[in-house]
Short mmCIF file of N, CA and C in Angstrom, two decimals:
data_model
loop_
_atom_site.label_atom_id
_atom_site.label_comp_id
_atom_site.label_asym_id
_atom_site.label_seq_id
_atom_site.Cartn_x
_atom_site.Cartn_y
_atom_site.Cartn_z
N UNK A 108 -44.34 48.06 -40.51
CA UNK A 108 -44.82 47.32 -39.38
C UNK A 108 -44.60 48.10 -38.08
N UNK A 109 -43.44 48.77 -37.99
CA UNK A 109 -43.12 49.56 -36.80
C UNK A 109 -44.22 50.58 -36.53
N UNK A 110 -44.63 51.31 -37.56
CA UNK A 110 -45.68 52.33 -37.39
C UNK A 110 -47.01 51.70 -36.98
N UNK A 111 -47.34 50.57 -37.58
CA UNK A 111 -48.61 49.91 -37.25
C UNK A 111 -48.62 49.45 -35.79
N UNK A 112 -47.51 48.89 -35.34
CA UNK A 112 -47.43 48.45 -33.95
C UNK A 112 -47.48 49.63 -32.99
N UNK A 113 -46.74 50.68 -33.30
CA UNK A 113 -46.74 51.85 -32.43
C UNK A 113 -48.10 52.53 -32.40
N UNK A 114 -48.85 52.46 -33.49
CA UNK A 114 -50.20 53.02 -33.52
C UNK A 114 -51.12 52.28 -32.56
N UNK A 115 -50.79 51.03 -32.26
CA UNK A 115 -51.59 50.24 -31.31
C UNK A 115 -51.05 50.34 -29.90
N UNK A 116 -50.05 51.22 -29.69
CA UNK A 116 -49.52 51.43 -28.35
C UNK A 116 -48.33 50.56 -27.99
N UNK A 117 -47.80 49.82 -28.95
CA UNK A 117 -46.63 48.97 -28.70
C UNK A 117 -45.36 49.79 -28.80
N UNK A 118 -44.39 49.47 -27.96
CA UNK A 118 -43.06 50.07 -28.08
C UNK A 118 -42.23 49.15 -28.98
N UNK A 119 -41.50 49.73 -29.91
CA UNK A 119 -40.72 48.93 -30.85
C UNK A 119 -39.31 49.47 -30.96
N UNK A 120 -38.42 48.62 -31.45
CA UNK A 120 -37.07 49.04 -31.80
C UNK A 120 -36.74 48.35 -33.12
N UNK A 121 -36.13 49.10 -34.04
CA UNK A 121 -35.80 48.57 -35.36
C UNK A 121 -34.29 48.47 -35.46
N UNK A 122 -33.81 47.30 -35.88
CA UNK A 122 -32.38 47.09 -36.06
C UNK A 122 -32.15 46.46 -37.42
N UNK A 123 -31.40 47.13 -38.27
CA UNK A 123 -31.01 46.56 -39.55
C UNK A 123 -29.75 45.74 -39.31
N UNK A 124 -29.80 44.45 -39.64
CA UNK A 124 -28.67 43.58 -39.32
C UNK A 124 -28.51 42.48 -40.36
N UNK A 125 -27.27 42.05 -40.53
CA UNK A 125 -26.95 40.88 -41.33
C UNK A 125 -26.67 39.75 -40.34
N UNK A 126 -27.65 38.89 -40.14
CA UNK A 126 -27.54 37.86 -39.10
C UNK A 126 -26.52 36.78 -39.42
N UNK A 127 -25.91 36.84 -40.58
CA UNK A 127 -24.81 35.91 -40.86
C UNK A 127 -23.54 36.37 -40.17
N UNK A 128 -23.56 37.57 -39.58
CA UNK A 128 -22.41 38.14 -38.89
C UNK A 128 -22.61 38.10 -37.38
N UNK A 129 -21.63 37.59 -36.66
CA UNK A 129 -21.72 37.45 -35.20
C UNK A 129 -22.00 38.79 -34.55
N UNK A 130 -21.25 39.83 -34.91
CA UNK A 130 -21.43 41.14 -34.29
C UNK A 130 -22.84 41.68 -34.47
N UNK A 131 -23.44 41.45 -35.64
CA UNK A 131 -24.80 41.93 -35.87
C UNK A 131 -25.80 41.17 -35.01
N UNK A 132 -25.60 39.87 -34.83
CA UNK A 132 -26.49 39.10 -33.95
C UNK A 132 -26.47 39.67 -32.53
N UNK A 133 -25.27 39.91 -32.04
CA UNK A 133 -25.13 40.46 -30.69
C UNK A 133 -25.69 41.87 -30.60
N UNK A 134 -25.55 42.64 -31.68
CA UNK A 134 -26.06 44.01 -31.71
C UNK A 134 -27.59 44.04 -31.64
N UNK A 135 -28.24 43.04 -32.22
CA UNK A 135 -29.71 42.97 -32.17
C UNK A 135 -30.19 42.86 -30.72
N UNK A 136 -29.59 41.96 -29.97
CA UNK A 136 -29.99 41.77 -28.57
C UNK A 136 -29.59 42.99 -27.74
N UNK A 137 -28.43 43.57 -28.02
CA UNK A 137 -28.00 44.77 -27.30
C UNK A 137 -28.96 45.93 -27.55
N UNK A 138 -29.46 46.06 -28.76
CA UNK A 138 -30.42 47.12 -29.07
C UNK A 138 -31.72 46.92 -28.29
N UNK A 139 -32.14 45.66 -28.16
CA UNK A 139 -33.32 45.38 -27.35
C UNK A 139 -33.08 45.79 -25.90
N UNK A 140 -31.92 45.41 -25.39
CA UNK A 140 -31.61 45.73 -23.99
C UNK A 140 -31.56 47.24 -23.77
N UNK A 141 -30.99 47.97 -24.73
CA UNK A 141 -30.92 49.42 -24.61
C UNK A 141 -32.33 50.03 -24.59
N UNK A 142 -33.22 49.50 -25.40
CA UNK A 142 -34.58 50.05 -25.49
C UNK A 142 -35.49 49.60 -24.36
N UNK A 143 -35.35 48.35 -23.91
CA UNK A 143 -36.31 47.77 -22.98
C UNK A 143 -35.71 47.24 -21.68
N UNK A 144 -34.41 47.39 -21.50
CA UNK A 144 -33.77 46.84 -20.31
C UNK A 144 -33.70 45.33 -20.40
N UNK A 145 -33.77 44.67 -19.27
CA UNK A 145 -33.63 43.20 -19.25
C UNK A 145 -34.97 42.48 -19.38
N UNK A 146 -35.97 43.16 -19.88
CA UNK A 146 -37.30 42.55 -20.07
C UNK A 146 -37.38 41.92 -21.45
N UNK A 147 -37.06 40.65 -21.52
CA UNK A 147 -37.15 39.90 -22.77
C UNK A 147 -37.90 38.62 -22.49
N UNK A 148 -39.10 38.51 -23.03
CA UNK A 148 -39.94 37.34 -22.77
C UNK A 148 -39.71 36.22 -23.76
N UNK A 149 -39.25 36.56 -24.96
CA UNK A 149 -39.08 35.49 -25.94
C UNK A 149 -38.24 35.92 -27.13
N UNK A 150 -37.77 34.91 -27.83
CA UNK A 150 -37.00 35.10 -29.05
C UNK A 150 -37.56 34.14 -30.08
N UNK A 151 -37.82 34.65 -31.27
CA UNK A 151 -38.25 33.81 -32.38
C UNK A 151 -37.19 33.90 -33.47
N UNK A 152 -36.54 32.79 -33.73
CA UNK A 152 -35.55 32.72 -34.80
C UNK A 152 -36.25 32.21 -36.05
N UNK A 153 -36.37 33.08 -37.06
CA UNK A 153 -37.04 32.64 -38.29
C UNK A 153 -36.32 33.11 -39.54
N UNK A 154 -35.10 33.62 -39.41
CA UNK A 154 -34.33 34.02 -40.59
C UNK A 154 -33.62 32.79 -41.15
N UNK A 155 -33.65 32.65 -42.44
CA UNK A 155 -32.97 31.52 -43.08
C UNK A 155 -32.76 31.84 -44.55
N UNK A 156 -31.89 31.10 -45.17
CA UNK A 156 -31.63 31.29 -46.59
C UNK A 156 -31.23 29.96 -47.22
N UNK A 157 -31.23 29.97 -48.50
CA UNK A 157 -30.72 28.84 -49.28
C UNK A 157 -30.10 29.40 -50.54
N UNK A 158 -29.18 28.70 -51.08
CA UNK A 158 -28.57 29.08 -52.36
C UNK A 158 -28.76 27.91 -53.30
N UNK A 159 -29.55 28.12 -54.33
CA UNK A 159 -29.80 27.05 -55.30
C UNK A 159 -28.63 26.92 -56.25
N UNK A 160 -27.99 25.77 -56.22
CA UNK A 160 -26.91 25.48 -57.15
C UNK A 160 -26.61 23.99 -57.05
N UNK A 161 -25.92 23.50 -58.04
CA UNK A 161 -25.48 22.11 -57.97
C UNK A 161 -24.35 22.02 -56.95
N UNK A 162 -24.35 20.98 -56.18
CA UNK A 162 -23.35 20.89 -55.11
C UNK A 162 -21.93 20.90 -55.66
N UNK A 163 -21.76 20.42 -56.88
CA UNK A 163 -20.42 20.42 -57.47
C UNK A 163 -19.89 21.84 -57.69
N UNK A 164 -20.79 22.78 -57.91
CA UNK A 164 -20.36 24.15 -58.19
C UNK A 164 -20.50 25.08 -56.98
N UNK A 165 -20.98 24.57 -55.89
CA UNK A 165 -21.12 25.39 -54.68
C UNK A 165 -19.74 25.74 -54.14
N UNK A 166 -19.61 26.97 -53.69
CA UNK A 166 -18.32 27.40 -53.13
C UNK A 166 -18.34 27.27 -51.62
N UNK A 167 -17.17 27.25 -51.04
CA UNK A 167 -17.06 27.23 -49.58
C UNK A 167 -17.70 28.50 -49.01
N UNK A 168 -17.51 29.62 -49.66
CA UNK A 168 -18.09 30.89 -49.18
C UNK A 168 -19.61 30.83 -49.16
N UNK A 169 -20.20 30.22 -50.19
CA UNK A 169 -21.66 30.07 -50.23
C UNK A 169 -22.13 29.20 -49.07
N UNK A 170 -21.46 28.08 -48.86
CA UNK A 170 -21.83 27.18 -47.77
C UNK A 170 -21.66 27.86 -46.42
N UNK A 171 -20.59 28.61 -46.24
CA UNK A 171 -20.38 29.32 -44.97
C UNK A 171 -21.49 30.32 -44.72
N UNK A 172 -21.90 31.06 -45.75
CA UNK A 172 -22.97 32.04 -45.58
C UNK A 172 -24.27 31.34 -45.15
N UNK A 173 -24.62 30.27 -45.83
CA UNK A 173 -25.85 29.53 -45.52
C UNK A 173 -25.79 28.99 -44.09
N UNK A 174 -24.69 28.37 -43.73
CA UNK A 174 -24.56 27.80 -42.37
C UNK A 174 -24.53 28.90 -41.31
N UNK A 175 -23.86 30.00 -41.60
CA UNK A 175 -23.82 31.09 -40.63
C UNK A 175 -25.20 31.65 -40.35
N UNK A 176 -26.00 31.81 -41.40
CA UNK A 176 -27.34 32.37 -41.20
C UNK A 176 -28.31 31.34 -40.62
N UNK A 177 -28.25 30.11 -41.10
CA UNK A 177 -29.24 29.10 -40.72
C UNK A 177 -28.92 28.38 -39.41
N UNK A 178 -27.64 28.28 -39.05
CA UNK A 178 -27.26 27.51 -37.86
C UNK A 178 -26.59 28.38 -36.80
N UNK A 179 -25.56 29.11 -37.20
CA UNK A 179 -24.80 29.89 -36.21
C UNK A 179 -25.61 31.05 -35.65
N UNK A 180 -26.33 31.78 -36.49
CA UNK A 180 -27.09 32.95 -36.02
C UNK A 180 -28.11 32.58 -34.94
N UNK A 181 -28.94 31.54 -35.13
CA UNK A 181 -29.86 31.19 -34.06
C UNK A 181 -29.14 30.84 -32.75
N UNK A 182 -28.01 30.15 -32.86
CA UNK A 182 -27.23 29.78 -31.68
C UNK A 182 -26.74 31.03 -30.94
N UNK A 183 -26.16 31.98 -31.67
CA UNK A 183 -25.65 33.20 -31.05
C UNK A 183 -26.78 34.03 -30.46
N UNK A 184 -27.88 34.14 -31.19
CA UNK A 184 -29.03 34.89 -30.68
C UNK A 184 -29.61 34.24 -29.43
N UNK A 185 -29.68 32.91 -29.42
CA UNK A 185 -30.19 32.22 -28.22
C UNK A 185 -29.29 32.45 -27.03
N UNK A 186 -27.98 32.40 -27.22
CA UNK A 186 -27.06 32.64 -26.11
C UNK A 186 -27.23 34.05 -25.55
N UNK A 187 -27.25 35.04 -26.44
CA UNK A 187 -27.37 36.42 -26.00
C UNK A 187 -28.73 36.67 -25.33
N UNK A 188 -29.79 36.12 -25.91
CA UNK A 188 -31.12 36.30 -25.33
C UNK A 188 -31.23 35.61 -23.98
N UNK A 189 -30.65 34.42 -23.85
CA UNK A 189 -30.72 33.68 -22.57
C UNK A 189 -30.04 34.47 -21.46
N UNK A 190 -28.91 35.09 -21.77
CA UNK A 190 -28.22 35.90 -20.75
C UNK A 190 -29.11 37.05 -20.29
N UNK A 191 -29.78 37.68 -21.24
CA UNK A 191 -30.67 38.79 -20.91
C UNK A 191 -31.87 38.29 -20.10
N UNK A 192 -32.44 37.16 -20.49
CA UNK A 192 -33.57 36.58 -19.76
C UNK A 192 -33.17 36.21 -18.34
N UNK A 193 -31.97 35.69 -18.15
CA UNK A 193 -31.49 35.34 -16.81
C UNK A 193 -31.33 36.58 -15.95
N UNK A 194 -30.76 37.64 -16.52
CA UNK A 194 -30.61 38.89 -15.75
C UNK A 194 -31.96 39.46 -15.34
N UNK A 195 -32.96 39.29 -16.21
CA UNK A 195 -34.29 39.81 -15.92
C UNK A 195 -35.05 38.97 -14.91
N UNK A 196 -34.54 37.78 -14.62
CA UNK A 196 -35.16 36.87 -13.63
C UNK A 196 -36.64 36.58 -13.92
N UNK A 197 -37.01 36.61 -15.20
CA UNK A 197 -38.40 36.34 -15.58
C UNK A 197 -38.54 35.09 -16.43
N UNK A 198 -37.39 34.54 -16.85
CA UNK A 198 -37.46 33.42 -17.77
C UNK A 198 -37.84 33.90 -19.15
N UNK A 199 -38.15 32.97 -20.01
CA UNK A 199 -38.53 33.34 -21.37
C UNK A 199 -38.57 32.11 -22.25
N UNK A 200 -38.96 32.31 -23.47
CA UNK A 200 -39.09 31.20 -24.42
C UNK A 200 -38.32 31.51 -25.69
N UNK A 201 -37.83 30.44 -26.33
CA UNK A 201 -37.18 30.56 -27.62
C UNK A 201 -37.90 29.63 -28.58
N UNK A 202 -38.24 30.17 -29.74
CA UNK A 202 -38.88 29.38 -30.79
C UNK A 202 -37.99 29.45 -32.01
N UNK A 203 -37.58 28.29 -32.50
CA UNK A 203 -36.79 28.20 -33.73
C UNK A 203 -37.68 27.65 -34.83
N UNK A 204 -37.84 28.43 -35.88
CA UNK A 204 -38.70 28.02 -37.00
C UNK A 204 -37.82 27.59 -38.15
#
């Protein structure tokens, strides 16, 4: 996708991250800031996961991973993105899917 976008004249930045980890969430927004400065018009949160199992056999670790990716990651990304949007004085939008 990066090559296709760049072929159309778009500037891109690629960040490999595990969004269940706080540091990786913050690193994603920091990478954007490093590449584009404080110009952030929007954030789309669309990463999610599920673990199929019977609730009786689900582990705390499994539940933590699911909650970290599905709930905590969007929250952390929104906070970091909002700070960047405020510094840019342009506003912006957040879409949670």
